Amino acid sequence: MIAALALTIGVLASAGPALAQSAASDGQKLAFDRGKGNCLTCHVIKGGDLPGTIGPELKNIKSKYPDRNDLVAIVTDETKRNPQTVMPPFGRNRMLTEQEINAVVDFLQTL
């Protein structure tokens, strides 16, 4: 029993970076999807095609937003922080689920 528990913990621990990488990959797909996240409509993102320039270029995100929760809040509903923003409230309007927002944030933190 203890050996099985130790093995399970070991497997889960080693899967951590792989799961994070998978979430970031899923987040990139959402961010680049013109029908879902649609981040490229307003933002330049490395690797994205035909970006817009309404919003800031998305780069050095982890250094700009070291607290991940700030970035989640921005994607969820930036109007709470900045009522004049043109950033769509992806969470409040249910354009993205909480899981999808977290995946997008995982991706943005790799930029």
CSV table of C-alpha atoms in Angstrom, one decimal:
chain,number,residue,atom,x,y,z
A,1,MET,CA,0.0,0.0,0.0
A,2,ILE,CA,2.7,2.5,1.0
A,3,ALA,CA,4.8,1.5,-2.1
A,4,ALA,CA,1.7,2.1,-4.3
A,5,LEU,CA,1.1,5.5,-2.8
A,6,ALA,CA,4.7,6.4,-3.2
A,7,LEU,CA,4.6,5.3,-6.8
A,8,THR,CA,1.4,7.3,-7.5
A,9,ILE,CA,2.9,10.5,-5.9
A,10,GLY,CA,6.1,10.0,-8.0
A,11,VAL,CA,4.1,9.7,-11.2
A,12,LEU,CA,2.0,12.8,-10.4
A,13,ALA,CA,5.1,14.8,-9.5
A,14,SER,CA,6.8,13.9,-12.7
A,15,ALA,CA,3.7,14.7,-14.7
A,16,GLY,CA,3.6,18.3,-13.4
A,17,PRO,CA,5.8,20.0,-16.0
A,18,ALA,CA,4.1,17.9,-18.8
A,19,LEU,CA,0.7,18.9,-17.6
A,20,ALA,CA,1.7,22.6,-17.5
A,21,GLN,CA,3.2,22.3,-21.0
A,22,SER,CA,-0.1,20.7,-22.2
A,23,ALA,CA,-2.2,23.4,-20.6
A,24,ALA,CA,0.1,26.1,-22.3
A,25,SER,CA,-0.3,24.3,-25.6
A,26,ASP,CA,-4.1,24.2,-25.2
A,27,GLY,CA,-4.0,27.9,-24.2
A,28,GLN,CA,-2.0,28.8,-27.3
A,29,LYS,CA,-4.6,27.0,-29.5
A,30,LEU,CA,-7.4,29.0,-27.7
A,31,ALA,CA,-5.5,32.3,-28.0
A,32,PHE,CA,-4.9,31.8,-31.7
A,33,ASP,CA,-8.5,30.5,-32.4
A,34,ARG,CA,-10.4,33.2,-34.3
A,35,GLY,CA,-13.7,31.8,-33.1
A,36,LYS,CA,-12.8,31.3,-29.4
A,37,GLY,CA,-10.0,33.2,-27.6
A,38,ASN,CA,-9.3,35.4,-30.6
A,39,CYS,CA,-6.4,37.2,-28.9
A,40,LEU,CA,-4.8,37.9,-32.3
A,41,THR,CA,-7.6,40.3,-33.2
A,42,CYS,CA,-6.1,42.9,-30.9
A,43,HIS,CA,-2.6,41.7,-29.9
A,44,VAL,CA,0.7,40.8,-31.6
A,45,ILE,CA,1.7,37.4,-30.3
A,46,LYS,CA,4.9,35.6,-31.4
A,47,GLY,CA,3.9,32.9,-33.8
A,48,GLY,CA,0.5,34.3,-34.5
A,49,ASP,CA,-0.7,35.2,-38.0
A,50,LEU,CA,-2.3,38.5,-39.0
A,51,PRO,CA,-2.3,40.2,-35.5
A,52,GLY,CA,-4.1,43.4,-34.6
A,53,THR,CA,-2.6,46.3,-32.9
A,54,ILE,CA,-5.4,47.6,-30.7
A,55,GLY,CA,-4.0,46.0,-27.6
A,56,PRO,CA,-0.4,45.8,-26.4
A,57,GLU,CA,2.0,43.2,-27.8
A,58,LEU,CA,1.9,40.2,-25.6
A,59,LYS,CA,5.5,39.5,-24.6
A,60,ASN,CA,7.5,39.3,-21.3
A,61,ILE,CA,4.1,38.6,-19.6
A,62,LYS,CA,5.5,36.8,-16.6
A,63,SER,CA,7.7,39.7,-15.7
A,64,LYS,CA,4.9,42.2,-16.3
A,65,TYR,CA,2.4,40.1,-14.3
A,66,PRO,CA,4.4,38.0,-11.7
A,67,ASP,CA,1.2,37.3,-9.8
A,68,ARG,CA,-0.7,34.9,-12.0
A,69,ASN,CA,-4.0,35.9,-10.4
A,70,ASP,CA,-3.7,39.4,-11.9
A,71,LEU,CA,-3.5,38.0,-15.4
A,72,VAL,CA,-6.4,35.6,-14.7
A,73,ALA,CA,-8.4,38.6,-13.5
A,74,ILE,CA,-7.5,40.6,-16.6
A,75,VAL,CA,-8.6,37.9,-19.0
A,76,THR,CA,-11.7,37.1,-16.9
A,77,ASP,CA,-13.0,40.7,-16.7
A,78,GLU,CA,-10.6,43.6,-17.2
A,79,THR,CA,-13.5,46.1,-16.8
A,80,LYS,CA,-13.2,45.6,-13.0
A,81,ARG,CA,-9.7,47.1,-13.1
A,82,ASN,CA,-10.2,49.4,-16.0
A,83,PRO,CA,-13.9,50.3,-16.8
A,84,GLN,CA,-12.7,52.1,-20.0
A,85,THR,CA,-11.0,49.0,-21.5
A,86,VAL,CA,-11.9,47.5,-24.9
A,87,MET,CA,-10.7,44.1,-23.6
A,88,PRO,CA,-13.6,41.7,-23.8
A,89,PRO,CA,-14.6,40.2,-20.4
A,90,PHE,CA,-14.0,36.6,-21.5
A,91,GLY,CA,-15.1,35.1,-18.1
A,92,ARG,CA,-18.0,37.4,-17.2
A,93,ASN,CA,-19.5,36.9,-20.7
A,94,ARG,CA,-18.8,33.2,-20.6
A,95,MET,CA,-16.8,33.3,-23.9
A,96,LEU,CA,-14.2,31.2,-22.1
A,97,THR,CA,-14.6,28.8,-19.2
A,98,GLU,CA,-12.5,29.1,-16.1
A,99,GLN,CA,-10.4,26.1,-17.3
A,100,GLU,CA,-9.9,27.8,-20.7
A,101,ILE,CA,-8.9,31.1,-19.1
A,102,ASN,CA,-6.3,29.2,-17.0
A,103,ALA,CA,-5.0,27.5,-20.1
A,104,VAL,CA,-4.7,30.9,-21.9
A,105,VAL,CA,-2.9,32.3,-18.9
A,106,ASP,CA,-0.5,29.3,-18.9
A,107,PHE,CA,0.3,30.1,-22.5
A,108,LEU,CA,0.7,33.8,-21.9
A,109,GLN,CA,3.1,33.1,-19.1
A,110,THR,CA,5.4,31.4,-21.6
A,111,LEU,CA,5.7,34.6,-23.7
